[in-house]
Short mmCIF file of C-alpha atoms in Angstrom, two decimals:
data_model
loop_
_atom_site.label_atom_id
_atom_site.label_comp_id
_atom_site.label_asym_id
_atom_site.label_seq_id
_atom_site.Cartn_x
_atom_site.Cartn_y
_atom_site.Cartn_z
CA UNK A 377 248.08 251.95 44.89
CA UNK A 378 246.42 249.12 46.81
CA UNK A 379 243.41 247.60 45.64
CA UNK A 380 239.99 247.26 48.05
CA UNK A 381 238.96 244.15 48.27
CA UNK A 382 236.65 242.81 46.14
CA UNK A 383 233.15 241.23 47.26
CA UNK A 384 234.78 237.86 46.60
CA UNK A 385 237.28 238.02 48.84
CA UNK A 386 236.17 239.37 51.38
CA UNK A 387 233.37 236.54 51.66
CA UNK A 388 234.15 234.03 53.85
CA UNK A 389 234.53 230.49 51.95
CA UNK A 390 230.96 228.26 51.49
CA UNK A 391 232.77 224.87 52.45
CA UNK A 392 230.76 222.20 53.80
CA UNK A 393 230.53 219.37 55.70
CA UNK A 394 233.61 217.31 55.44
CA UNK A 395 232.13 213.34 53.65
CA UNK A 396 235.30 211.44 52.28
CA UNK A 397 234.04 208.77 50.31
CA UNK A 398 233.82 205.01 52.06
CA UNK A 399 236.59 203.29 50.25
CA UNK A 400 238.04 199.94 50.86
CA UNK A 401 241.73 200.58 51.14
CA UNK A 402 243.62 197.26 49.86
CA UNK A 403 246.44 200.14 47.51
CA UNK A 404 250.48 199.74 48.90
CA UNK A 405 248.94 202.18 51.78
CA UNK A 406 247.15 203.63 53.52
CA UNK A 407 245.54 200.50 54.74
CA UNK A 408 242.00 200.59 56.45
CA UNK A 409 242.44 201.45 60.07
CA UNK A 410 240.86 199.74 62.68
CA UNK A 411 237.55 200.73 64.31
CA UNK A 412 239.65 200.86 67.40
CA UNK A 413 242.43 203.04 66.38
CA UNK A 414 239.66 205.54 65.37
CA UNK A 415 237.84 205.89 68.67
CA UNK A 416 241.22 206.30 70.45
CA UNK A 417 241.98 209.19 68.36
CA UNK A 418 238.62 211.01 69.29
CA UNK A 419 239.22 210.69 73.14
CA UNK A 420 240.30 213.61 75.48
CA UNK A 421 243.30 215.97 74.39
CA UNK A 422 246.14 216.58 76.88
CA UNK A 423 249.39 218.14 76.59
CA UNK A 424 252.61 216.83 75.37
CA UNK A 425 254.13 217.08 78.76
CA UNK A 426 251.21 216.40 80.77
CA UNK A 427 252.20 213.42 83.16
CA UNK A 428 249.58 210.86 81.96
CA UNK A 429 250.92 211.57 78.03
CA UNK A 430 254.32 210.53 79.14
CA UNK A 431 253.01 207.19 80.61
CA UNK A 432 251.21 206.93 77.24
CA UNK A 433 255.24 207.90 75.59
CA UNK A 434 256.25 204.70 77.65
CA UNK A 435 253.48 202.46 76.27
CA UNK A 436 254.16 202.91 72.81
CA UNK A 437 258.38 202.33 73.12
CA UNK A 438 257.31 199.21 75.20
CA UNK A 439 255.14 198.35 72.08
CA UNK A 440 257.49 199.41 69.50
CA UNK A 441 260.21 197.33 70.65
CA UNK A 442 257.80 194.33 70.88
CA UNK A 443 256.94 194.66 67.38
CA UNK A 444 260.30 195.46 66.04
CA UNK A 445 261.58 192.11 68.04
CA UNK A 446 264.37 194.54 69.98
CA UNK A 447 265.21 195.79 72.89
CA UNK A 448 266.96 198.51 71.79
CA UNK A 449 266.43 201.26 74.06
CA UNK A 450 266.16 204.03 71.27
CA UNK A 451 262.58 202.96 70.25
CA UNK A 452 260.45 205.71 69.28
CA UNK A 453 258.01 206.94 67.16
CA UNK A 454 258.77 209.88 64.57
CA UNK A 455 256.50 212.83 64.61
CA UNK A 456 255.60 212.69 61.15
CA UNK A 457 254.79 210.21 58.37
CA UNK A 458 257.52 206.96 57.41
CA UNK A 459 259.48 209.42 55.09
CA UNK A 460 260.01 211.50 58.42
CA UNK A 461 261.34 208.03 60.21
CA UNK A 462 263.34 207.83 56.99
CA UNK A 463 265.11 211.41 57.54
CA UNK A 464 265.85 210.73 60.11
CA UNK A 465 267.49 207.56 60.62
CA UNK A 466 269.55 208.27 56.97
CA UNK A 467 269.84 211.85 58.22
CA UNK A 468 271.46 211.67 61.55
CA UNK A 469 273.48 208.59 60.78
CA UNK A 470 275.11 209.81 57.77
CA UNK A 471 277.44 212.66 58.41
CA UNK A 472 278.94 214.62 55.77
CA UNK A 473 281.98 212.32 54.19
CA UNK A 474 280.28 209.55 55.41
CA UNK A 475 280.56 206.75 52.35
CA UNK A 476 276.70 205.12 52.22
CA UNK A 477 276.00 202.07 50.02
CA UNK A 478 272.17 201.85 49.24
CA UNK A 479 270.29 199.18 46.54
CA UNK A 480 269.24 199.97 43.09
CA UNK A 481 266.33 197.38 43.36
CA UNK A 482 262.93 199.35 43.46
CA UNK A 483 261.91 202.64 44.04
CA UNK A 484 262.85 203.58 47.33
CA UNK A 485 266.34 202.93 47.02
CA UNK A 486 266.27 205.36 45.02
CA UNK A 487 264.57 207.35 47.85
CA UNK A 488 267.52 206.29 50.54
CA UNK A 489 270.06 207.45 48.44
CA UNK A 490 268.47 211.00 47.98
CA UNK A 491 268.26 211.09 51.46
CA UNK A 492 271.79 210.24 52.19
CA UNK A 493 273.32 212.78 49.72
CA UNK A 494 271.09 215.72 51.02
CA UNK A 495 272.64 214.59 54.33
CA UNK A 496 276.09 215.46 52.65
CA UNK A 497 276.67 211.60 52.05
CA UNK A 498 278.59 209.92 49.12
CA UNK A 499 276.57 207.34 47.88
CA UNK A 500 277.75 204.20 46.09
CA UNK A 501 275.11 201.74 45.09
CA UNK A 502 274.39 197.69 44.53
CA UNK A 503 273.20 197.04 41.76
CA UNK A 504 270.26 194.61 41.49
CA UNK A 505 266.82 194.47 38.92
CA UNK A 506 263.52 196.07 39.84
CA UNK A 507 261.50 192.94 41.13
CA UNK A 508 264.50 191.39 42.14
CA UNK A 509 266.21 191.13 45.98
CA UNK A 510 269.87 192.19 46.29
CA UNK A 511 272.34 188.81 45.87
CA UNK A 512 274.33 188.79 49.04
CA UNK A 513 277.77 188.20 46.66
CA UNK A 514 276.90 191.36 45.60
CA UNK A 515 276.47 193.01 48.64
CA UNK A 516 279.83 191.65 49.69
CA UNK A 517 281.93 193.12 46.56
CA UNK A 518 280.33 196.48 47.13
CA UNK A 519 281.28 196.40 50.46
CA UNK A 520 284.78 195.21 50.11
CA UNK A 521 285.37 197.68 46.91
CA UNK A 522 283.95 200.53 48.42
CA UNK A 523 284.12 199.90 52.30
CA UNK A 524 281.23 202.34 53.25
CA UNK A 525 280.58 203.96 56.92
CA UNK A 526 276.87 202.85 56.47
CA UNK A 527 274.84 200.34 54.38
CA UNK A 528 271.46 200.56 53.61
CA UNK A 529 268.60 198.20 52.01
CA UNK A 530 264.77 197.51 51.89
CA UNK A 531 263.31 195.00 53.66
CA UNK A 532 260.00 194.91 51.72
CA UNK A 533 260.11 196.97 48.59
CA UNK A 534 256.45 198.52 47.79
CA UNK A 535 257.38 199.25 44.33
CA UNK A 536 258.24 195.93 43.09
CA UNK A 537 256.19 193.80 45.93
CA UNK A 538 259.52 192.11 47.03
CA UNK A 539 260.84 190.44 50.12
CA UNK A 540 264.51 190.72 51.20
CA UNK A 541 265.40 187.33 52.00
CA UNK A 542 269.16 187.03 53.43
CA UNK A 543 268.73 189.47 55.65
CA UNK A 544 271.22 188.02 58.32
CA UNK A 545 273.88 187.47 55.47
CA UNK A 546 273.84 190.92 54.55
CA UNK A 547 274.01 192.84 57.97
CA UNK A 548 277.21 189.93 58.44
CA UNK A 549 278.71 191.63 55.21
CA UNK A 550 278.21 195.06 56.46
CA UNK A 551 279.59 194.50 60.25
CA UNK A 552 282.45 192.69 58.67
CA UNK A 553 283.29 196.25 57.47
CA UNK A 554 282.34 198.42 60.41
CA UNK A 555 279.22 199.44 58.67
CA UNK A 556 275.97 200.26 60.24
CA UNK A 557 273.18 198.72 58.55
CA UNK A 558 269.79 201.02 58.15
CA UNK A 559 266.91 198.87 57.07
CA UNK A 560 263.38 200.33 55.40
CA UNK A 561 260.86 198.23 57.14
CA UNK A 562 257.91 200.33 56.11
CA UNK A 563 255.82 197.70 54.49
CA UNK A 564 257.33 194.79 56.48
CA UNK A 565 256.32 196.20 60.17
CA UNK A 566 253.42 193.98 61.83
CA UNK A 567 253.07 192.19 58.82
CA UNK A 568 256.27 190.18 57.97
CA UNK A 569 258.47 188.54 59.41
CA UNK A 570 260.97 190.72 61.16
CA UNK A 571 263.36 190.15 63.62
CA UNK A 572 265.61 193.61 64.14
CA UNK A 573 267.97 192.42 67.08
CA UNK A 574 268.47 188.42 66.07
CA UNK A 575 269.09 189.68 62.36
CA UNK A 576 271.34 192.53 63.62
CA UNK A 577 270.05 195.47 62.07
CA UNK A 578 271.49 198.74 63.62
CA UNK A 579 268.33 201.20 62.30
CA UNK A 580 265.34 200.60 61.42
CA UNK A 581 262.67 202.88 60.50
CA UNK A 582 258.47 202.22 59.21
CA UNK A 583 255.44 204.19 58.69
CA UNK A 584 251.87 203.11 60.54
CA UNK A 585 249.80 203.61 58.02
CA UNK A 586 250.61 200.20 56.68
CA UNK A 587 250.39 196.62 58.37
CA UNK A 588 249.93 198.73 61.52
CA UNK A 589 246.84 200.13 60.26
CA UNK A 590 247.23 203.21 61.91
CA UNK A 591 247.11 206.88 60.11
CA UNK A 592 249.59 208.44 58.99
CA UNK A 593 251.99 210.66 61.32
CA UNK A 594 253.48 209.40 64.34
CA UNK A 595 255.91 207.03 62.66
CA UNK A 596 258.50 203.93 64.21
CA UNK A 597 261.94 204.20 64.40
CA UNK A 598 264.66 201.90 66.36
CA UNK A 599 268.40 202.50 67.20
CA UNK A 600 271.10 200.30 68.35
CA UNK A 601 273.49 201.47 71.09
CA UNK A 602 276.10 201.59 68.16
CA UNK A 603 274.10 203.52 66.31
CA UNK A 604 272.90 206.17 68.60
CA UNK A 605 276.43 206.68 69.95
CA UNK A 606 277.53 207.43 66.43
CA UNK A 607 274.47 210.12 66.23
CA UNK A 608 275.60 211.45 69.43
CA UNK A 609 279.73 211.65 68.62
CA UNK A 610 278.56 213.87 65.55
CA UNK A 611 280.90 216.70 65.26
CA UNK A 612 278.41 218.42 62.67
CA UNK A 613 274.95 219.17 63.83
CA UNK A 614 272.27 217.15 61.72
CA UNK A 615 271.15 219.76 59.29
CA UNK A 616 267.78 218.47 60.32
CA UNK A 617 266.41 220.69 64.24
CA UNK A 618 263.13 219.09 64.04
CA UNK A 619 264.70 215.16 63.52
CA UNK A 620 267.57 215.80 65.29
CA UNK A 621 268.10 212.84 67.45
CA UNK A 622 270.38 214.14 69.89
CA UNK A 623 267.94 217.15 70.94
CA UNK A 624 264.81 214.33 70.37
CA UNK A 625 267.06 212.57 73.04
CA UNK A 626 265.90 215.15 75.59
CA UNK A 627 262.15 213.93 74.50
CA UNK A 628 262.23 210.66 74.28
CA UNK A 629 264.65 209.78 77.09
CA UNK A 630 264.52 210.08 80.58
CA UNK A 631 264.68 213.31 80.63
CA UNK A 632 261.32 213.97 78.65
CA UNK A 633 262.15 217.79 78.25
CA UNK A 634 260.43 219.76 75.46
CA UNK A 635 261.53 219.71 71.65
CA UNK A 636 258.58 219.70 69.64
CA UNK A 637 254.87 219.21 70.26
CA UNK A 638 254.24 215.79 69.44
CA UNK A 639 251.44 214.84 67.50
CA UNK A 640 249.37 213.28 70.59
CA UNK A 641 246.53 212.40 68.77
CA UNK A 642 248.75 210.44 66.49
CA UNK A 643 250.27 208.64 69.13
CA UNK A 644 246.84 207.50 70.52
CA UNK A 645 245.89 206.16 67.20
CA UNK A 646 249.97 203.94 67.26
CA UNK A 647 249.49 202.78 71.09
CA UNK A 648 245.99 201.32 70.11
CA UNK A 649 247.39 199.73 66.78
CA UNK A 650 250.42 198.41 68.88
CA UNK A 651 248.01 197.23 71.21
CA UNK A 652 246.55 195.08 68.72
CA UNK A 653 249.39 193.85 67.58
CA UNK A 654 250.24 192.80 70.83
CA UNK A 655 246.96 190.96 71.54
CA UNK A 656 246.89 189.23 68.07
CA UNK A 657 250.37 188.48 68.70
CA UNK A 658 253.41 189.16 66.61
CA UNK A 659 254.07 185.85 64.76
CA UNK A 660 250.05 185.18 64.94
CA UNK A 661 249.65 188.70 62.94
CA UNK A 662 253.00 187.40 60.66
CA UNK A 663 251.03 183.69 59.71
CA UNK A 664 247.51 186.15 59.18
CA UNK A 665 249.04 188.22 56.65
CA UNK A 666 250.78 185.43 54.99
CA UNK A 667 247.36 183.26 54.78
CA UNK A 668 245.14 186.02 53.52
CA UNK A 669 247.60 187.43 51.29
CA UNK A 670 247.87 183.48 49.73
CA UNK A 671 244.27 183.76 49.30
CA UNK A 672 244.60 186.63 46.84
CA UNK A 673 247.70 185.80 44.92
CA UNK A 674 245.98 181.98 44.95
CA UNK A 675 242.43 183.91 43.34
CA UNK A 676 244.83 186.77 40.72
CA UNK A 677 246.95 183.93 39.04
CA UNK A 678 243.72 181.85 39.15
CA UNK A 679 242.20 184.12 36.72
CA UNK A 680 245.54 183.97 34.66
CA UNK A 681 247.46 187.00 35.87
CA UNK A 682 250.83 186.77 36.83
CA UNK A 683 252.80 187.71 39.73
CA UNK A 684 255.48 190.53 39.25
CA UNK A 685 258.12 188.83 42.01
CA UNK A 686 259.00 184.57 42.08
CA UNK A 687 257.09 182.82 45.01
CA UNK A 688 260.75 182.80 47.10
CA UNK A 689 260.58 186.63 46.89
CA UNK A 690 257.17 187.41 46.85
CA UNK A 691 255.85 190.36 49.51
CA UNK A 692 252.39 189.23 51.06
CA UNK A 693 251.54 192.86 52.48
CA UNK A 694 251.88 194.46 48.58
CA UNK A 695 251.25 191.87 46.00
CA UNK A 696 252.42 193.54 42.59
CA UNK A 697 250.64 191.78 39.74
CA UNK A 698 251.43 191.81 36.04
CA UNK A 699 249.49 194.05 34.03
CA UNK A 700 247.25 192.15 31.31
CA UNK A 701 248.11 192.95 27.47
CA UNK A 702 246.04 195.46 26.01
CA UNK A 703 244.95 196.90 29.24
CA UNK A 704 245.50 200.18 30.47
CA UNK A 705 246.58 200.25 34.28
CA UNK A 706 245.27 203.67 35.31
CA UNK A 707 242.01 203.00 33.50
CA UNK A 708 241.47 199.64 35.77
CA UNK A 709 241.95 201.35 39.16
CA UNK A 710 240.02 204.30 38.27
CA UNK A 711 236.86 201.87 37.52
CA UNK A 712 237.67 199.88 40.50
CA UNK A 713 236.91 203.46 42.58
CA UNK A 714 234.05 204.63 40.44
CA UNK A 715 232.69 200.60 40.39
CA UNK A 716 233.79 199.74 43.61
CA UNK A 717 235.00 202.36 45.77
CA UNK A 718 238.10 199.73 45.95
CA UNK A 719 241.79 201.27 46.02
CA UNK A 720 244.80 199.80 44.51
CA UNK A 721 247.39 201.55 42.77
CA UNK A 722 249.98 201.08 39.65
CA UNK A 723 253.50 200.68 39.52
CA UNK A 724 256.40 203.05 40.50
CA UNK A 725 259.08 204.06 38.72
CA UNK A 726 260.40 201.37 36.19
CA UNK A 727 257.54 199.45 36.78
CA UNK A 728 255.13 202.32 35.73
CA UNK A 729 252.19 200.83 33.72
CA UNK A 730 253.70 197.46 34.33
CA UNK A 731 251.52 195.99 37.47
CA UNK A 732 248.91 196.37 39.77
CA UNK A 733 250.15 197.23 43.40
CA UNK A 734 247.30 195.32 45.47
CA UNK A 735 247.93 195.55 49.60
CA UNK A 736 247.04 193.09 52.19
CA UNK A 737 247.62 194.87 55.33
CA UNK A 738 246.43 195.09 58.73
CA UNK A 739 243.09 195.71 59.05
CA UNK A 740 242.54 195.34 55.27
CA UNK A 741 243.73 191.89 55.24
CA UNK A 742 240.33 190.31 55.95
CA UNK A 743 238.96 187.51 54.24
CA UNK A 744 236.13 189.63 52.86
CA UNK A 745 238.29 192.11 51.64
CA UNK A 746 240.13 189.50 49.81
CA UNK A 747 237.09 188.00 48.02
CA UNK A 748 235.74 191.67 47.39
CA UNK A 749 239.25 192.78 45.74
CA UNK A 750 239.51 189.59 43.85
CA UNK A 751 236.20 189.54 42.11
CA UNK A 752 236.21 193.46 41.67
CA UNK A 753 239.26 192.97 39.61
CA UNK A 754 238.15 190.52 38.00
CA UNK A 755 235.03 192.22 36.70
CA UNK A 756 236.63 195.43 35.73
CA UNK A 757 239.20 193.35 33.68
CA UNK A 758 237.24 191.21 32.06
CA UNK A 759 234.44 194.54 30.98
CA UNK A 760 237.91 196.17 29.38
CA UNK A 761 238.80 193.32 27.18
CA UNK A 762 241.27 191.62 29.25
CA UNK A 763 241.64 187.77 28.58
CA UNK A 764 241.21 186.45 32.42
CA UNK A 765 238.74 183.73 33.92
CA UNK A 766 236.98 185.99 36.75
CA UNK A 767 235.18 183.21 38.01
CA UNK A 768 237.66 180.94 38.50
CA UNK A 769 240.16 183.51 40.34
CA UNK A 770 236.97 183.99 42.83
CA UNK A 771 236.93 180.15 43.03
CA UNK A 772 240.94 179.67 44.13
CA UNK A 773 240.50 182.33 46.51
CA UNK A 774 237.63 180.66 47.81
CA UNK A 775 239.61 177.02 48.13
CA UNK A 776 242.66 178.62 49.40
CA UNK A 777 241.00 180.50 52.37
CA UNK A 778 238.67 177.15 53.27
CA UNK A 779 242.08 175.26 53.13
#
């Protein structure tokens, strides 16, 4: 017999006023979006379809491709966050049987190669150490032993805070075998150097929330011709409707018929950022994020941390720093919000408890923002026991952004 319901539920929920606290965002994401971004995202709503939203659609693949150094004409961006981007370049390009070789380097290799066996994938992998770039040798043997249909790597690994150097050497490997290359650029997108078309990456997918300093949910993703007319010769549907890219084709192309409704807020809040990036300009916003990020890793091993990746490696947008001895890493960030209201965030995976993941992205990377992170750090460290020189760190952050 069904029960009445009870005076509890029946009431209608006391929630108030939504007041996130005022944090300053320098974690591997999100980064602090710009004032700008923000008061695009409060103008007018119109519909997906609605003519002036589809000159909007062709203002954000015009800025895409700018930023992604391409011209490919399959620029657009995901509805959805960079995971979504991530499903969907792994998930329409591999095809069940496909062969996929993915890295073993950080975190979200491990990520790709999930990706690409849910997509009905066999996935071989190249082996490499967390905090460590894949050795194009490597590559090559993997390739030649196991002669994959696709070959995926990270640009910019957030787990480890290192840079793929090479990256012309290994899409060379991978053509040499008729592999596409995919290529995570989340964390390298508007804030490293990245050159898709000159360093002949077929896919390439990011999230916004990053160097783009955008929110979360409208989310890049590029295509060569090559790999798009794989996508479209499918002879298995992507087990994907919603990231399909052959019905998203109807969207996104010339056609601009209905699949989804987009996210249209979201894609206010990516034209502005893209518009930024645009004005700043692309290798400016590159040398910015380099400098700043200098500042900090100059004013952390100052202090007598270390960082977790060599100087030839090292990622300026995530800057993953040795945890102290006798220092618990959890215990550090959750003072830096109670002391500070300053995000950063611990390790990943086999790094767990073994750094701090510090960003310097977008919007975030300020030179305030690097002073503020640097002596915040430095306090909270030194009130826990750790053996570091806070003073000092806030000194060679000073120098190096003067110099």
């Amino acid at each position: 017999m069904a029960q009445e319901p009870s005076i509890e539920t029946d009431r209608a929920p006391a929630v108030g006023e939504l007041t996130p606290p005022d944090r300053t965002l320098m974690g591997p994401g999100p980064s602090d979006v710009h004032p700008r971004v923000r008061r695009a995202m409060s103008t007018p709503l119109v519909g997906h379809l609605d003519p002036s939203f589809v000159e909007i659609m062709d203002d954000v693949q015009e800025l895409l491709r700018y930023t992604f150094r391409t011209d490919n004409e399959w620029t657009i961006p995901v509805s959805g966050t960079g995971s979504a981007a991530m499903e969907a370049a792994i998930g329409n390009v591999v095809e069940p049987g496909d062969t996929m070789l993915v890295p073993t380097n950080g975190y979200f290799g491990g990520r790709m190669a999930s990706m690409a066996r849910r997509a009905g994938g066999e996935v071989v992998e190249v082996d490499a150490p967390w905090g460590e770039p894949l050795d194009p040798d490597d590559v090559a043997d993997a390739l030649a032993a196991h002669d994959p249909d696709v070959f995926g790597f990270i640009h910019a690994e957030t787990s480890t805070g290192v840079r793929q150097p090479d990256v012309p050497e290994l899409t060379a490997a991978a053509h040499d075998h008729d592999a596409l290359v995919i290529a995570d650029t989340v964390t390298s997108i508007g804030g490293v150097e990245l050159r898709v078309d000159e360093w002949d990456i077929d896919v390439a997918y990011a999230g916004p929330q990053k160097c783009l300093s955008c929110p979360p949910g409208a989310s890049p993703l590029t295509l060569s011709d090559e790999a798009m007319e794989k996508v479209l010769a499918r002879e298995e549907d992507s087990r994907s409707w919603y990231l399909d890219l052959s019905l998203l084709e109807g969207y996104w192309g010339e056609e601009r018929a209905y699949h989804h409704t987009a996210p249209i807020t979201n894609v206010y809040a990516i034209r502005e950022a893209l518009r930024l990036v645009a004005e700043e300009g692309i290798e400016e916003r590159w040398a910015r994020h380099e400098r700043l990020a200098g500042a900090l890793k100059a004013g952390v091993e100052g202090m007598g941390l270390e960082m977790n990746a060599p100087d030839e490696f090292w990622l300026p947008s995530l800057n993953a720093v040795r945890v102290p001895d006798g220092v618990d890493d959890g215990e550090v960030c959750a003072e830096l919000l109670d002391r500070y209201d300053l995000e950063i965030a611990s390790g990943l995976g086999d790094l767990d408890g073994d750094i701090f993941r510090i960003g310097c992205m977008g919007y975030s990377a300020r030179p305030e923002n690097v002073i503020y992170v640097v002596t915040a750090l430095g306090d909270v460290l030194e009130s826990l026991g750790a053996t570091v020189d806070p003073g000092a760190g806030v000194t060679a952050t000073r120098r190096a952004l003067s110099e």
